[in-house]
mmCIF file of C-alpha atoms in Angstrom:
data_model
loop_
_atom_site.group_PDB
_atom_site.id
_atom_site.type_symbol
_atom_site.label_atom_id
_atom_site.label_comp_id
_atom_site.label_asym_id
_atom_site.label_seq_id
_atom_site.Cartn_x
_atom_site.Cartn_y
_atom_site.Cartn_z
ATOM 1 C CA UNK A 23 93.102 115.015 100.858
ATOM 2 C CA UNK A 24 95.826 115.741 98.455
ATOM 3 C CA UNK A 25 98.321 118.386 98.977
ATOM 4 C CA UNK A 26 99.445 119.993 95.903
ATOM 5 C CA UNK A 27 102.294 122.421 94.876
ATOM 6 C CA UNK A 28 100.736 125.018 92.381
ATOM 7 C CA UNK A 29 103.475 127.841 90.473
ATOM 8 C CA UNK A 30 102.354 130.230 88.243
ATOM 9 C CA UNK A 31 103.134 133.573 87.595
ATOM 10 C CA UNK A 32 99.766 135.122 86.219
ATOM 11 C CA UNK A 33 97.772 136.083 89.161
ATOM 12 C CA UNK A 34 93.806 135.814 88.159
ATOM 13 C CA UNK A 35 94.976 132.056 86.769
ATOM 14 C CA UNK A 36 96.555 130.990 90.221
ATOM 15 C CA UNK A 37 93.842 132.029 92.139
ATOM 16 C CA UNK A 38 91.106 130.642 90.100
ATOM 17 C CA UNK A 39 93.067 127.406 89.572
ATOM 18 C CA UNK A 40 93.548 127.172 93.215
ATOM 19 C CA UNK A 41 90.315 127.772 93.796
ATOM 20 C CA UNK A 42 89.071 124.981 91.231
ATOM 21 C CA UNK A 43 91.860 122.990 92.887
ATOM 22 C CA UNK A 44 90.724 123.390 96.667
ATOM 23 C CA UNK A 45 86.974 123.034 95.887
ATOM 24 C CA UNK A 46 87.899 119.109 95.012
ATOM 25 C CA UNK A 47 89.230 118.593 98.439
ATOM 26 C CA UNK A 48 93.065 119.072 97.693
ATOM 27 C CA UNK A 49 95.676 121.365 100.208
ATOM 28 C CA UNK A 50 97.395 123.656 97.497
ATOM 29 C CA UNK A 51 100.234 125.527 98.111
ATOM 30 C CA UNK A 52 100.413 128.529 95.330
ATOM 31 C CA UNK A 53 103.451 130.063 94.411
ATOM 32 C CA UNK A 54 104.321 132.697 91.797
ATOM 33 C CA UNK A 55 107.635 131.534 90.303
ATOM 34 C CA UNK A 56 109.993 128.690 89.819
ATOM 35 C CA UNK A 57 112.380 129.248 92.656
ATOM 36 C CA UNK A 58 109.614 129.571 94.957
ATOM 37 C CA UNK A 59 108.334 126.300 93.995
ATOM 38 C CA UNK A 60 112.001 124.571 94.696
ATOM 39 C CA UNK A 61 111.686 126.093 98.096
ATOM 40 C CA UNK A 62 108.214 124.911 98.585
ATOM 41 C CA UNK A 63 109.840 121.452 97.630
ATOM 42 C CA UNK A 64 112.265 121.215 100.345
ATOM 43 C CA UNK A 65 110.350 122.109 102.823
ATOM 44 C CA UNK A 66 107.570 119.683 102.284
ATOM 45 C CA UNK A 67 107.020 117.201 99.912
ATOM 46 C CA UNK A 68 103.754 117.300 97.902
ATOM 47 C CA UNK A 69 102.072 114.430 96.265
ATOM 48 C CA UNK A 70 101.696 116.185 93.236
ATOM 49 C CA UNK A 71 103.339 119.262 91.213
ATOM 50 C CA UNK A 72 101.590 121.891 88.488
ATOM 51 C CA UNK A 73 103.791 124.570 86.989
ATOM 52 C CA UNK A 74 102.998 126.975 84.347
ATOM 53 C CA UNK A 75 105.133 126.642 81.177
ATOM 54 C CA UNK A 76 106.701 130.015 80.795
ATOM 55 C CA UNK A 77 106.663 131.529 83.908
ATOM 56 C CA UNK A 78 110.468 133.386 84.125
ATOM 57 C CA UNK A 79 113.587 131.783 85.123
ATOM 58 C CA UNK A 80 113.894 128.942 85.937
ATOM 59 C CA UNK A 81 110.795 128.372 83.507
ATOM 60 C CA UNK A 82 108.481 125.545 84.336
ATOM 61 C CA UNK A 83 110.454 122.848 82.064
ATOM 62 C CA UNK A 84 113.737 123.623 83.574
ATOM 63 C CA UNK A 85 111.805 123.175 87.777
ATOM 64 C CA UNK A 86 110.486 119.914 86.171
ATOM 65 C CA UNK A 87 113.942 118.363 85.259
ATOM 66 C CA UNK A 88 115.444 119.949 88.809
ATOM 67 C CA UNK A 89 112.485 117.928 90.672
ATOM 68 C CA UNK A 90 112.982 114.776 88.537
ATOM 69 C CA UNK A 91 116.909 114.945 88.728
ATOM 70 C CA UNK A 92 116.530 114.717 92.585
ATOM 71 C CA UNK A 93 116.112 110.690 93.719
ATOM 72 C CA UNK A 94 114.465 112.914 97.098
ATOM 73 C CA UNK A 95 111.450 114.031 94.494
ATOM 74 C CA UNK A 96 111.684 112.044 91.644
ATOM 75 C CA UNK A 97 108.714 110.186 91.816
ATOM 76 C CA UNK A 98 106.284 112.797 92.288
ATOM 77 C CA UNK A 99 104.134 113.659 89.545
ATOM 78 C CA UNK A 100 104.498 116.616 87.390
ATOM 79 C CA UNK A 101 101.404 118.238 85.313
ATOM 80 C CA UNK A 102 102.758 121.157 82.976
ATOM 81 C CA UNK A 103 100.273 123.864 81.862
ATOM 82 C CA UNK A 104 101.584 126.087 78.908
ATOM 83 C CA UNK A 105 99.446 128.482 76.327
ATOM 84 C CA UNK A 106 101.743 126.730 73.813
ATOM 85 C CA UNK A 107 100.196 123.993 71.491
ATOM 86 C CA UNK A 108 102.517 123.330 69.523
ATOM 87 C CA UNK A 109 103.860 119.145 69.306
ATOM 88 C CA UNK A 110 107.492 120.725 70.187
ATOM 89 C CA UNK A 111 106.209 122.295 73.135
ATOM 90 C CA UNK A 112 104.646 118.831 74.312
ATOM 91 C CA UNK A 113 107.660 117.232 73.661
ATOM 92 C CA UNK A 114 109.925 119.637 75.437
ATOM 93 C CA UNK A 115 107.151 118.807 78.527
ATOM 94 C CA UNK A 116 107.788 115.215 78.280
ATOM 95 C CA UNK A 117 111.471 115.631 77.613
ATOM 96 C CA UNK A 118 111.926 117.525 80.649
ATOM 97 C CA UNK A 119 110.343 114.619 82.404
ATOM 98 C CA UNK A 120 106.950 115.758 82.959
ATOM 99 C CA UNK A 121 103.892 113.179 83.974
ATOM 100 C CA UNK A 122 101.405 114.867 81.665
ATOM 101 C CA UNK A 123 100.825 117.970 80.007
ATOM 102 C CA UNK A 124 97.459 120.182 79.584
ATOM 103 C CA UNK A 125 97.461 123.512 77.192
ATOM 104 C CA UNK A 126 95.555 126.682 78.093
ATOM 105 C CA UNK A 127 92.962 127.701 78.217
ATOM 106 C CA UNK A 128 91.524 124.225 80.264
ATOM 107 C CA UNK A 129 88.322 122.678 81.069
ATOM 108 C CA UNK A 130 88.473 122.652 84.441
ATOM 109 C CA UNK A 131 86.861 119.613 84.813
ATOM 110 C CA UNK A 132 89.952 118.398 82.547
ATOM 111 C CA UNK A 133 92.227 119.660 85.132
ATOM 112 C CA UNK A 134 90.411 117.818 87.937
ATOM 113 C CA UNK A 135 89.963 115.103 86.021
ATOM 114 C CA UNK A 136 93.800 114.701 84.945
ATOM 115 C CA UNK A 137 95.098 115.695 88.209
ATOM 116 C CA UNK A 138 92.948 112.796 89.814
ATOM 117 C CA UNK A 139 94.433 110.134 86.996
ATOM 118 C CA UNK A 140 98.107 110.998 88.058
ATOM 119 C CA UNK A 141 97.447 110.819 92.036
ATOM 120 C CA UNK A 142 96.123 107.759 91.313
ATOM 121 C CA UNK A 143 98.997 106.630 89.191
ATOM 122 C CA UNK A 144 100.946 107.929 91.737
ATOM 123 C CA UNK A 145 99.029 105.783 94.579
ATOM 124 C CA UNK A 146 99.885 102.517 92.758
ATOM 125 C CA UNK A 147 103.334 103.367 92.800
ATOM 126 C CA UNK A 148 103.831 104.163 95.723
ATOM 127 C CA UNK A 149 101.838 100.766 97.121
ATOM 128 C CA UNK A 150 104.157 98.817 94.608
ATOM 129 C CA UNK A 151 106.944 96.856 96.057
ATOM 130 C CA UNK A 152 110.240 97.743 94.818
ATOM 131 C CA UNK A 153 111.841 94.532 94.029
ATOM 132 C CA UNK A 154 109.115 93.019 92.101
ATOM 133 C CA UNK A 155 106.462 95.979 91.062
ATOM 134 C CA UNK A 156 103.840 93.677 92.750
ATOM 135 C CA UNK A 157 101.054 95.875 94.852
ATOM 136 C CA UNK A 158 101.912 95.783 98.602
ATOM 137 C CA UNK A 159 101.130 97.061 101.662
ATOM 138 C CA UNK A 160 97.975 99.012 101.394
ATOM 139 C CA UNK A 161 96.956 97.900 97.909
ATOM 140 C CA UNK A 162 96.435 94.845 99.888
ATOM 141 C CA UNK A 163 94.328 95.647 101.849
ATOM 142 C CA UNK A 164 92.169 97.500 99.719
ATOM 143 C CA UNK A 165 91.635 94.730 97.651
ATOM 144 C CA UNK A 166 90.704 92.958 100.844
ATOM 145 C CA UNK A 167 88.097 95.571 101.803
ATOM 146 C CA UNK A 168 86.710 95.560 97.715
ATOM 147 C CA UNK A 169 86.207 92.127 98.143
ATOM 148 C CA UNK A 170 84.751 92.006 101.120
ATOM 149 C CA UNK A 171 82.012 94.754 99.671
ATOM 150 C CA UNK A 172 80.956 92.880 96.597
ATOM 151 C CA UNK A 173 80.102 89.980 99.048
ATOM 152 C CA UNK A 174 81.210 86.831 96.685
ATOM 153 C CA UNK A 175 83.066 84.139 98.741
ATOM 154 C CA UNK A 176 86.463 84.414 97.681
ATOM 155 C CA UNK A 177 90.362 82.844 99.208
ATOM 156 C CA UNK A 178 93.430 84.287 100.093
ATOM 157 C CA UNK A 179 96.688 82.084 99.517
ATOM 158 C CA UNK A 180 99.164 83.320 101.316
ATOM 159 C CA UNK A 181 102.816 82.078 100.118
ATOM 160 C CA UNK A 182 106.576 82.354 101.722
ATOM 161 C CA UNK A 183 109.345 80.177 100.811
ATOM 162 C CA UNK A 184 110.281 77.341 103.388
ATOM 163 C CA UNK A 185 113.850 77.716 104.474
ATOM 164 C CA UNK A 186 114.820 81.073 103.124
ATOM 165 C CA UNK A 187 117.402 82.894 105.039
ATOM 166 C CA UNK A 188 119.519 79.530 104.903
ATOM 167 C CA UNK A 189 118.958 79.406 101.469
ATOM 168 C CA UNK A 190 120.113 82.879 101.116
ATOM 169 C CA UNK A 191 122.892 82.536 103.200
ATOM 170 C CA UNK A 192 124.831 79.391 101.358
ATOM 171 C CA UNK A 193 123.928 80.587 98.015
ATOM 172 C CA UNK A 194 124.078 84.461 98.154
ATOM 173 C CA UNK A 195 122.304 87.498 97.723
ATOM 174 C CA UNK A 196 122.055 87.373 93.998
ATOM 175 C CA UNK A 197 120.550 84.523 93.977
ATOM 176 C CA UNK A 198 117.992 84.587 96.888
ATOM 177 C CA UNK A 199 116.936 88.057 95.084
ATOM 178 C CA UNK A 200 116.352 85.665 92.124
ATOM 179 C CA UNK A 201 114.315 83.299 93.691
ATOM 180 C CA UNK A 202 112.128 86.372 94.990
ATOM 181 C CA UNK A 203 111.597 87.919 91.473
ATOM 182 C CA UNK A 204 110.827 84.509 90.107
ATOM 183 C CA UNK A 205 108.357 83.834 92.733
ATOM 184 C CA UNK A 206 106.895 86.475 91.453
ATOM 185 C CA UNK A 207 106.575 86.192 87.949
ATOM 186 C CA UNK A 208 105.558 82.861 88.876
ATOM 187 C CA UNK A 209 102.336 84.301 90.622
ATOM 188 C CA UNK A 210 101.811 86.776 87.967
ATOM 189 C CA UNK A 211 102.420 83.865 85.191
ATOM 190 C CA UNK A 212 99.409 81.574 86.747
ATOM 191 C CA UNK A 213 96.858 84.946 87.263
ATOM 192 C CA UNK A 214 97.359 86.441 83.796
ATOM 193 C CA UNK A 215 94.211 87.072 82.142
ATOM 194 C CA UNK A 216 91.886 86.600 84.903
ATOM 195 C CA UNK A 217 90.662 89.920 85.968
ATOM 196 C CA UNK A 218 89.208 88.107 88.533
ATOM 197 C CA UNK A 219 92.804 87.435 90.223
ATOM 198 C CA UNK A 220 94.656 89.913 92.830
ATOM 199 C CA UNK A 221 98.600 88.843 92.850
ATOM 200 C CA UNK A 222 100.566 91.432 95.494
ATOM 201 C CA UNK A 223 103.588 90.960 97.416
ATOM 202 C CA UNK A 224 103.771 91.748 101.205
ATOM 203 C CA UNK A 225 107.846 92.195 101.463
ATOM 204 C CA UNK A 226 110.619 89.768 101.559
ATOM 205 C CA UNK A 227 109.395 86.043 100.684
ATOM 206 C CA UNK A 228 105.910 86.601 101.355
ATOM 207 C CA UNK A 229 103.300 86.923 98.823
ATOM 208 C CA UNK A 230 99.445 86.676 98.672
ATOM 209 C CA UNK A 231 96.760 86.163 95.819
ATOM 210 C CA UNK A 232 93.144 86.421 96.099
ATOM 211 C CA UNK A 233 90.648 84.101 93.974
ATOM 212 C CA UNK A 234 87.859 82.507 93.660
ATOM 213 C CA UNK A 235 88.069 79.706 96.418
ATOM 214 C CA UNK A 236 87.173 77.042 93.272
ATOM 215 C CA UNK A 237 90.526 78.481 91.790
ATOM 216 C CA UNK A 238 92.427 78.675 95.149
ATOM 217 C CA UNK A 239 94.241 75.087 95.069
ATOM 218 C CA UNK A 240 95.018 74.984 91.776
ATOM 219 C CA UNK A 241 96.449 77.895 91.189
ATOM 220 C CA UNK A 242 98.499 77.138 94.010
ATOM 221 C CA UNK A 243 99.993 74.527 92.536
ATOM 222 C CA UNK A 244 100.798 75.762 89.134
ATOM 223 C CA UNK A 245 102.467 78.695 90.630
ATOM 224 C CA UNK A 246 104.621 75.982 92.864
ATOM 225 C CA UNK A 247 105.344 74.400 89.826
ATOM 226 C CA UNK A 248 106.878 77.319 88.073
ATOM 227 C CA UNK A 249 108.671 78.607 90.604
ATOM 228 C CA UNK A 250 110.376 74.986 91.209
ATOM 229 C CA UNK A 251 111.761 74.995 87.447
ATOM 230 C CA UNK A 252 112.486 78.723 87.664
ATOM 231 C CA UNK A 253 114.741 77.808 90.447
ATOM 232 C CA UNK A 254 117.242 75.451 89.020
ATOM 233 C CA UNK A 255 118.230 77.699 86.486
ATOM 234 C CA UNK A 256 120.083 79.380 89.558
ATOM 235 C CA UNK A 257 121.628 76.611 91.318
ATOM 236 C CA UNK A 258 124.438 74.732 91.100
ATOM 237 C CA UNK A 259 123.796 71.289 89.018
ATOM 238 C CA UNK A 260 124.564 69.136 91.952
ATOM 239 C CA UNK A 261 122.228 70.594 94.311
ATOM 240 C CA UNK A 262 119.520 70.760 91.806
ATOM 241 C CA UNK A 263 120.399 66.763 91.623
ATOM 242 C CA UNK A 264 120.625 66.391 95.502
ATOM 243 C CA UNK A 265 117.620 68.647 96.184
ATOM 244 C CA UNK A 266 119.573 69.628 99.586
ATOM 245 C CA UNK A 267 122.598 71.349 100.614
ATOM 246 C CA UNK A 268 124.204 71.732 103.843
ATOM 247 C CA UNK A 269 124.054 75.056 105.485
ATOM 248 C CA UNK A 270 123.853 76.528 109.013
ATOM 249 C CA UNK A 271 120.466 76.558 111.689
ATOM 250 C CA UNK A 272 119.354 79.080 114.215
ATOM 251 C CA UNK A 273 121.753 77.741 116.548
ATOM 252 C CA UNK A 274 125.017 78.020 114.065
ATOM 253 C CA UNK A 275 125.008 74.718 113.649
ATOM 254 C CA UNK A 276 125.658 73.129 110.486
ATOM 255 C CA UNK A 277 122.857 70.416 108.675
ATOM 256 C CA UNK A 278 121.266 69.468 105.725
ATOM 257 C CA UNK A 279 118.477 71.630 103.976
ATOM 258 C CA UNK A 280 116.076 71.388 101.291
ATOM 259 C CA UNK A 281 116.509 73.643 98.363
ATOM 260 C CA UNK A 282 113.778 76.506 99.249
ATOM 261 C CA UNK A 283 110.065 75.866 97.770
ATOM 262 C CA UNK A 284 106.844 78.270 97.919
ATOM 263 C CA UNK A 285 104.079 77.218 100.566
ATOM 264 C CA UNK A 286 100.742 78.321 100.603
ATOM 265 C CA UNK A 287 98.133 78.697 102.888
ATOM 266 C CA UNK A 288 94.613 78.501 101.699
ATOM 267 C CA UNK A 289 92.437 80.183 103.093
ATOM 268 C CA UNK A 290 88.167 80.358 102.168
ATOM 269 C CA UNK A 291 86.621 83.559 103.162
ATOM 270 C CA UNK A 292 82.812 83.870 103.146
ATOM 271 C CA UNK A 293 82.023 87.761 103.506
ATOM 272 C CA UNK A 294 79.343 87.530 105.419
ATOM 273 C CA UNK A 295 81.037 85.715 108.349
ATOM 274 C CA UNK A 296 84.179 88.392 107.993
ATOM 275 C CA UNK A 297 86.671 87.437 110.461
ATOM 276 C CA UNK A 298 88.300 90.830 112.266
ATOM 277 C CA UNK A 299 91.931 90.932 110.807
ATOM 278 C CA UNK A 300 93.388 89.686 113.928
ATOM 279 C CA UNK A 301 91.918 86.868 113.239
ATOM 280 C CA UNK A 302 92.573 86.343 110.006
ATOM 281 C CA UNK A 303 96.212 86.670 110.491
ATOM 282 C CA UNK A 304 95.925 83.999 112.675
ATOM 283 C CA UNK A 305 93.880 81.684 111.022
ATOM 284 C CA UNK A 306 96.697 82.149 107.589
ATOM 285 C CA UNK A 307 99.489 81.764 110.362
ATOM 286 C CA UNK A 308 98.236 77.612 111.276
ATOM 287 C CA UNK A 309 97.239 77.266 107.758
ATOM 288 C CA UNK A 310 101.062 77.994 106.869
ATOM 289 C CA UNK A 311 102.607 75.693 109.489
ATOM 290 C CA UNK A 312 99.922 72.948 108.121
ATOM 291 C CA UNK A 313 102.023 73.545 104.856
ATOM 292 C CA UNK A 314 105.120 73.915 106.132
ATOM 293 C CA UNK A 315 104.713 70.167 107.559
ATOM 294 C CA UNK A 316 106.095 67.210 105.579
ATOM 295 C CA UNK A 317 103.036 65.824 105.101
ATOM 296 C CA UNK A 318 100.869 68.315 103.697
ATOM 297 C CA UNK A 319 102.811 68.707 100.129
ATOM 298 C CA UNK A 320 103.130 72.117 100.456
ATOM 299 C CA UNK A 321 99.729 73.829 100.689
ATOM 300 C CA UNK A 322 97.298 73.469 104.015
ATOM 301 C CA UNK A 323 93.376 75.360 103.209
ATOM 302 C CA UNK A 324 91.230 76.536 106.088
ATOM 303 C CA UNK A 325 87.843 78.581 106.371
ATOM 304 C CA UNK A 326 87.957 81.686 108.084
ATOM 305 C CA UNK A 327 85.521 81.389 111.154
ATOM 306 C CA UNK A 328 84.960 85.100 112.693
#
């Protein structure tokens, strides 16, 4: 259930907009005026905003640029309704910083229908990592449950990079963030175009994509590739030469390193023989010290066993 913040002035159209609102499962809160929807705000933030047009002072353009002026509510949506057809009026909407814009009288289906597409925008955002706009967190595992409902075999790669907080530590926060974003536009480089490709990024160095387990190992290693040549355009010439620096351990103490590089654990998942997440985790978590290994180049695969 969503809970959205409702202000309009006319009473009949608040009550049967609430109404329409409430009977698709949403928590509205209905005010009757701008200032009443700023005190709404503080007090709890919605995950979505609708304000009338012309509804007194402040009008409905002039709460809009308050709400998206605030870094505390900037990123929730903002729908503006308004008798007003006119383009200037639209404009004004957008120019005020509003998410979309519906003139009266509605559809109400429209409304529904509109309000849905921007908690849903919304949604994405908010499951979006910050650093690289790659899904995260829940998106993840959404796309794990999806996949696991259509029932095609499919694999999860999961990738870090191998030596990262010394890497970050002799060469600097500019350039570990770097190596981050480019590990991402690596991933999103090697899954362009396939539809049938999931790229998100779990926080810090840690990334997964979900394929077809055909696609797994090769993919793997294209996005290695890029992200290896992405890399050097960072680094100073002579370790990009040397392919090691010296830099500090655990312990303090001081040894040699090799420049950072993406593993990836592959691993097959047949849906039905769905491991419990538990075990999942675990199953990734030996795949990736398999990788991490100097023998394994890189990438170790596994099949998930419930």
């Amino acid at each position: 259930m969503s809970r959205i913040l409702f202000a309009e002035d006319d009473d009949a159209l608040r009550k049967m907009t609430t109404q329409v609102l409430a009977s698709a499962g949403h928590e509205v809160r209905d005010v009757s005026g701008g200032l009443a929807a700023l005190d709404e705000l503080r007090q709890r933030l919605p995950d979505l905003v609708v304000l009338d047009y012309r509804m007194g002072d402040p009008d409905g353009f002039e709460v809009c640029r308050r709400i998206k002026r605030d870094p505390a509510t900037a990123h929730v949506p903002v729908l503006i309704l308004t008798a007003q057809r006119g383009i200037e009026d639209r404009l004004g909407g957008f120019d005020a910083g509003a998410d979309d814009y519906l003139a009266k009288p509605f559809d109400p289906r429209e409304l529904l229908a509109r309000v849905a597409a921007l908690l849903r925008l919304a949604q994405r955002g908010r499951d979006r990592n910050p650093t690289t706009g790659l899904p995260g967190g829940e998106a993840i595992y959404q796309e794990l449950e999806r996949r696991r409902q259509v029932g095609a075999p499919f694999a999860v790669a999961y990738f870090d990079l191998d030596f990262f907080k010394p890497f970050s530590d002799r060469f600097g926060f500019a350039v570990a963030d770097a190596a981050i974003r480019d590990a991402a536009a690596a991933l999103t480089t090697v899954s362009r175009g396939r539809p049938d490709v999931f790229v998100g990024h779990v926080g810090g160095d840690d990334f997964v994509l979900l394929c077809p387990p055909e696609d797994a190992r090769r993919l793997a290693e294209d996005a290695r590739r890029r992200f290896d040549v992405g890399l050097q355009r960072h680094l100073p010439a002579s370790a990009v030469t040397e392919g090691t620096y010296r830099g500090l351990d655990r312990e303090g103490e001081e040894r040699e390193f090799p420049l950072t590089r993406f593993s990836a654990a592959i691993v097959r998942i047949d849906p039905e023989r769905w491991p419990q997440l538990e075990r999942l985790g675990e199953i990734v978590a030996e795949a990736k010290r398999r990788a991490k290994s100097n023998g394994n180049g890189g990438i170790a695969e596994a099949d998930a066993e419930p």
